[in-house]
PDB file of C-alpha atoms in Angstrom:
ATOM      1  CA  MET A   1     204.531  26.094  68.725  1.00  0.00           C
ATOM      2  CA  ARG A   2     203.402  22.911  70.475  1.00  0.00           C
ATOM      3  CA  HIS A   3     204.072  24.399  73.893  1.00  0.00           C
ATOM      4  CA  TYR A   4     201.972  27.465  73.064  1.00  0.00           C
ATOM      5  CA  ALA A   5     199.184  25.341  71.549  1.00  0.00           C
ATOM      6  CA  LEU A   6     198.961  23.218  74.705  1.00  0.00           C
ATOM      7  CA  LEU A   7     198.854  26.329  76.865  1.00  0.00           C
ATOM      8  CA  HIS A   8     196.180  27.778  74.601  1.00  0.00           C
ATOM      9  CA  VAL A   9     193.970  24.676  74.848  1.00  0.00           C
ATOM     10  CA  LEU A  10     194.428  24.535  78.636  1.00  0.00           C
ATOM     11  CA  HIS A  11     193.594  28.241  78.852  1.00  0.00           C
ATOM     12  CA  LEU A  12     190.454  27.831  76.750  1.00  0.00           C
ATOM     13  CA  LEU A  13     189.223  24.844  78.766  1.00  0.00           C
ATOM     14  CA  ALA A  14     189.834  26.586  82.088  1.00  0.00           C
ATOM     15  CA  ALA A  15     188.185  29.767  80.772  1.00  0.00           C
ATOM     16  CA  PHE A  16     185.228  27.674  79.613  1.00  0.00           C
ATOM     17  CA  VAL A  17     184.762  26.292  83.138  1.00  0.00           C
ATOM     18  CA  PHE A  18     185.272  29.640  84.876  1.00  0.00           C
ATOM     19  CA  VAL A  19     183.157  31.738  82.513  1.00  0.00           C
ATOM     20  CA  GLY A  20     180.492  29.011  82.419  1.00  0.00           C
ATOM     21  CA  THR A  21     180.310  28.949  86.196  1.00  0.00           C
ATOM     22  CA  VAL A  22     179.985  32.725  86.439  1.00  0.00           C
ATOM     23  CA  PHE A  23     177.440  32.726  83.603  1.00  0.00           C
ATOM     24  CA  PHE A  24     175.400  30.039  85.374  1.00  0.00           C
ATOM     25  CA  GLU A  25     175.463  31.832  88.720  1.00  0.00           C
ATOM     26  CA  VAL A  26     174.624  35.282  87.340  1.00  0.00           C
ATOM     27  CA  LEU A  27     172.164  34.533  84.547  1.00  0.00           C
ATOM     28  CA  ILE A  28     170.612  31.182  85.468  1.00  0.00           C
ATOM     29  CA  LEU A  29     170.723  30.829  89.240  1.00  0.00           C
ATOM     30  CA  GLU A  30     169.573  34.394  89.908  1.00  0.00           C
ATOM     31  CA  GLY A  31     166.551  33.841  87.652  1.00  0.00           C
ATOM     32  CA  VAL A  32     165.629  30.639  89.489  1.00  0.00           C
ATOM     33  CA  ARG A  33     165.859  32.247  92.921  1.00  0.00           C
ATOM     34  CA  ARG A  34     162.359  33.735  92.901  1.00  0.00           C
ATOM     35  CA  HIS A  35     160.749  30.391  91.983  1.00  0.00           C
ATOM     36  CA  ILE A  36     162.299  28.281  94.750  1.00  0.00           C
ATOM     37  CA  PRO A  37     161.637  28.490  98.490  1.00  0.00           C
ATOM     38  CA  ARG A  38     164.325  30.390 100.373  1.00  0.00           C
ATOM     39  CA  THR A  39     165.421  27.356 102.424  1.00  0.00           C
ATOM     40  CA  VAL A  40     165.834  25.206  99.312  1.00  0.00           C
ATOM     41  CA  MET A  41     167.719  27.980  97.533  1.00  0.00           C
ATOM     42  CA  HIS A  42     170.035  28.291 100.515  1.00  0.00           C
ATOM     43  CA  GLN A  43     170.783  24.544 100.348  1.00  0.00           C
ATOM     44  CA  ILE A  44     171.496  24.830  96.627  1.00  0.00           C
ATOM     45  CA  GLU A  45     173.817  27.792  97.169  1.00  0.00           C
ATOM     46  CA  VAL A  46     175.683  26.013  99.968  1.00  0.00           C
ATOM     47  CA  ALA A  47     176.166  22.924  97.796  1.00  0.00           C
ATOM     48  CA  ILE A  48     177.292  24.926  94.756  1.00  0.00           C
ATOM     49  CA  GLY A  49     179.588  27.044  96.919  1.00  0.00           C
ATOM     50  CA  ALA A  50     181.215  23.975  98.480  1.00  0.00           C
ATOM     51  CA  ARG A  51     181.827  22.440  95.065  1.00  0.00           C
ATOM     52  CA  ALA A  52     183.139  25.716  93.650  1.00  0.00           C
ATOM     53  CA  ARG A  53     185.583  26.149  96.551  1.00  0.00           C
ATOM     54  CA  ARG A  54     187.052  22.712  95.782  1.00  0.00           C
ATOM     55  CA  LEU A  55     187.162  23.129  91.999  1.00  0.00           C
ATOM     56  CA  MET A  56     187.834  26.803  91.305  1.00  0.00           C
ATOM     57  CA  PRO A  57     191.328  27.082  92.810  1.00  0.00           C
ATOM     58  CA  TRP A  58     192.504  24.426  90.309  1.00  0.00           C
ATOM     59  CA  VAL A  59     190.620  26.082  87.459  1.00  0.00           C
ATOM     60  CA  LEU A  60     192.137  29.451  88.353  1.00  0.00           C
ATOM     61  CA  LEU A  61     195.608  27.927  88.608  1.00  0.00           C
ATOM     62  CA  ALA A  62     195.221  26.440  85.117  1.00  0.00           C
ATOM     63  CA  LEU A  63     193.657  29.629  83.740  1.00  0.00           C
ATOM     64  CA  TYR A  64     196.196  32.096  85.103  1.00  0.00           C
ATOM     65  CA  GLY A  65     199.161  29.736  84.747  1.00  0.00           C
ATOM     66  CA  SER A  66     198.443  29.086  81.085  1.00  0.00           C
ATOM     67  CA  GLY A  67     197.705  32.786  80.574  1.00  0.00           C
ATOM     68  CA  LEU A  68     201.118  33.695  81.984  1.00  0.00           C
ATOM     69  CA  GLY A  69     202.736  31.085  79.784  1.00  0.00           C
ATOM     70  CA  MET A  70     201.043  32.467  76.694  1.00  0.00           C
ATOM     71  CA  ALA A  71     201.811  36.071  77.649  1.00  0.00           C
ATOM     72  CA  TRP A  72     205.506  35.177  77.797  1.00  0.00           C
ATOM     73  CA  ARG A  73     205.400  34.756  74.012  1.00  0.00           C
ATOM     74  CA  TYR A  74     204.308  38.392  73.728  1.00  0.00           C
ATOM     75  CA  ARG A  75     206.654  39.849  76.358  1.00  0.00           C
ATOM     76  CA  ALA A  76     208.377  42.177  73.855  1.00  0.00           C
ATOM     77  CA  LEU A  77     205.001  43.431  72.655  1.00  0.00           C
ATOM     78  CA  LEU A  78     203.794  43.907  76.235  1.00  0.00           C
ATOM     79  CA  ALA A  79     206.892  45.971  77.019  1.00  0.00           C
ATOM     80  CA  GLU A  80     205.413  48.651  74.726  1.00  0.00           C
ATOM     81  CA  PRO A  81     201.666  47.973  74.883  1.00  0.00           C
ATOM     82  CA  LEU A  82     200.584  51.115  73.054  1.00  0.00           C
ATOM     83  CA  SER A  83     202.801  50.437  70.041  1.00  0.00           C
ATOM     84  CA  SER A  84     200.187  48.208  68.390  1.00  0.00           C
ATOM     85  CA  SER A  85     196.488  47.508  68.539  1.00  0.00           C
ATOM     86  CA  PHE A  86     197.201  43.878  69.483  1.00  0.00           C
ATOM     87  CA  GLY A  87     199.463  44.954  72.353  1.00  0.00           C
ATOM     88  CA  THR A  88     196.925  47.491  73.597  1.00  0.00           C
ATOM     89  CA  LEU A  89     194.034  45.007  73.514  1.00  0.00           C
ATOM     90  CA  LEU A  90     196.151  42.272  75.118  1.00  0.00           C
ATOM     91  CA  THR A  91     197.159  44.678  77.889  1.00  0.00           C
ATOM     92  CA  LEU A  92     193.508  45.571  78.488  1.00  0.00           C
ATOM     93  CA  LYS A  93     192.643  41.854  78.577  1.00  0.00           C
ATOM     94  CA  ILE A  94     195.397  41.213  81.126  1.00  0.00           C
ATOM     95  CA  ALA A  95     194.222  44.188  83.218  1.00  0.00           C
ATOM     96  CA  LEU A  96     190.664  42.800  83.282  1.00  0.00           C
ATOM     97  CA  ALA A  97     191.998  39.338  84.168  1.00  0.00           C
ATOM     98  CA  LEU A  98     193.982  40.832  87.049  1.00  0.00           C
ATOM     99  CA  GLY A  99     190.778  42.603  88.120  1.00  0.00           C
ATOM    100  CA  VAL A 100     188.951  39.262  88.201  1.00  0.00           C
ATOM    101  CA  PHE A 101     191.752  37.777  90.283  1.00  0.00           C
ATOM    102  CA  GLY A 102     191.517  40.774  92.623  1.00  0.00           C
ATOM    103  CA  HIS A 103     187.776  40.137  93.013  1.00  0.00           C
ATOM    104  CA  PHE A 104     188.539  36.503  93.870  1.00  0.00           C
ATOM    105  CA  LEU A 105     191.110  37.485  96.513  1.00  0.00           C
ATOM    106  CA  PHE A 106     188.761  40.117  97.954  1.00  0.00           C
ATOM    107  CA  ALA A 107     185.904  37.595  98.194  1.00  0.00           C
ATOM    108  CA  MET A 108     188.154  35.027  99.885  1.00  0.00           C
ATOM    109  CA  ARG A 109     189.304  37.668 102.374  1.00  0.00           C
ATOM    110  CA  LEU A 110     185.728  38.667 103.173  1.00  0.00           C
ATOM    111  CA  ARG A 111     184.680  35.010 103.484  1.00  0.00           C
ATOM    112  CA  LYS A 112     187.562  34.256 105.847  1.00  0.00           C
ATOM    113  CA  ARG A 113     186.545  37.173 108.071  1.00  0.00           C
ATOM    114  CA  GLY A 114     182.875  36.225 107.915  1.00  0.00           C
ATOM    115  CA  HIS A 115     181.925  39.456 106.123  1.00  0.00           C
ATOM    116  CA  LEU A 116     180.860  38.102 102.741  1.00  0.00           C
ATOM    117  CA  VAL A 117     177.179  39.027 102.787  1.00  0.00           C
ATOM    118  CA  ALA A 118     174.725  38.193 100.010  1.00  0.00           C
ATOM    119  CA  SER A 119     174.556  41.712  98.583  1.00  0.00           C
ATOM    120  CA  THR A 120     178.350  41.971  98.318  1.00  0.00           C
ATOM    121  CA  PHE A 121     178.549  38.478  96.829  1.00  0.00           C
ATOM    122  CA  LYS A 122     175.976  39.431  94.188  1.00  0.00           C
ATOM    123  CA  ARG A 123     177.780  42.680  93.292  1.00  0.00           C
ATOM    124  CA  LEU A 124     181.096  40.829  93.036  1.00  0.00           C
ATOM    125  CA  HIS A 125     179.536  38.247  90.720  1.00  0.00           C
ATOM    126  CA  LEU A 126     178.029  40.932  88.503  1.00  0.00           C
ATOM    127  CA  SER A 127     181.360  42.739  88.309  1.00  0.00           C
ATOM    128  CA  VAL A 128     183.245  39.518  87.524  1.00  0.00           C
ATOM    129  CA  PHE A 129     180.628  38.738  84.871  1.00  0.00           C
ATOM    130  CA  ALA A 130     181.167  42.147  83.247  1.00  0.00           C
ATOM    131  CA  HIS A 131     184.944  41.635  83.377  1.00  0.00           C
ATOM    132  CA  MET A 132     184.554  38.195  81.791  1.00  0.00           C
ATOM    133  CA  VAL A 133     182.437  39.543  78.928  1.00  0.00           C
ATOM    134  CA  GLY A 134     185.144  42.151  78.321  1.00  0.00           C
ATOM    135  CA  ILE A 135     187.898  39.518  78.398  1.00  0.00           C
ATOM    136  CA  VAL A 136     186.074  37.260  75.939  1.00  0.00           C
ATOM    137  CA  LEU A 137     185.430  40.162  73.563  1.00  0.00           C
ATOM    138  CA  LEU A 138     189.037  41.361  73.792  1.00  0.00           C
ATOM    139  CA  ALA A 139     190.319  37.825  73.202  1.00  0.00           C
ATOM    140  CA  LYS A 140     188.591  37.858  69.823  1.00  0.00           C
ATOM    141  CA  LEU A 141     189.102  41.512  68.951  1.00  0.00           C
ATOM    142  CA  MET A 142     192.875  41.180  69.449  1.00  0.00           C
ATOM    143  CA  PHE A 143     193.030  39.108  66.271  1.00  0.00           C
ATOM    144  CA  HIS A 144     190.415  40.977  64.242  1.00  0.00           C
ATOM    145  CA  LEU A 145     190.741  44.661  65.131  1.00  0.00           C
ATOM    146  CA  SER A 146     193.640  46.856  64.191  1.00  0.00           C
ATOM    147  CA  TRP A 147     194.348  50.539  63.928  1.00  0.00           C
TER     148      TRP A 147
END
């Protein structure tokens, strides 16, 4: 149980950082944009982006690594995900998490090629935000919803 508890705490802390960052960028930073001169906003975005590129790979490693470690405990349940409400909701949560990771890889690919334009970046952030809301809700519903 200790191993799982440590993974759980690590997962929650990493999720806190990741979800908080996405929350900040989508709900706070976008609302500030219209009140700050474009050149200043660009400097802010560059600074935040540079910091995020240094921090987020470690956060994602902790988040997905601990998530894999915790999922191992439920491997028998995940082998037949539709056999229980918990298994179904956990499978949906994992699918959304894989979708977030896919968004991250797609954004890195676009950035590397120089094709990550502002409109695409904004749509990716909104999609990741929606995925994250779903993941957080599923994380709670798994333990409180059954059929």
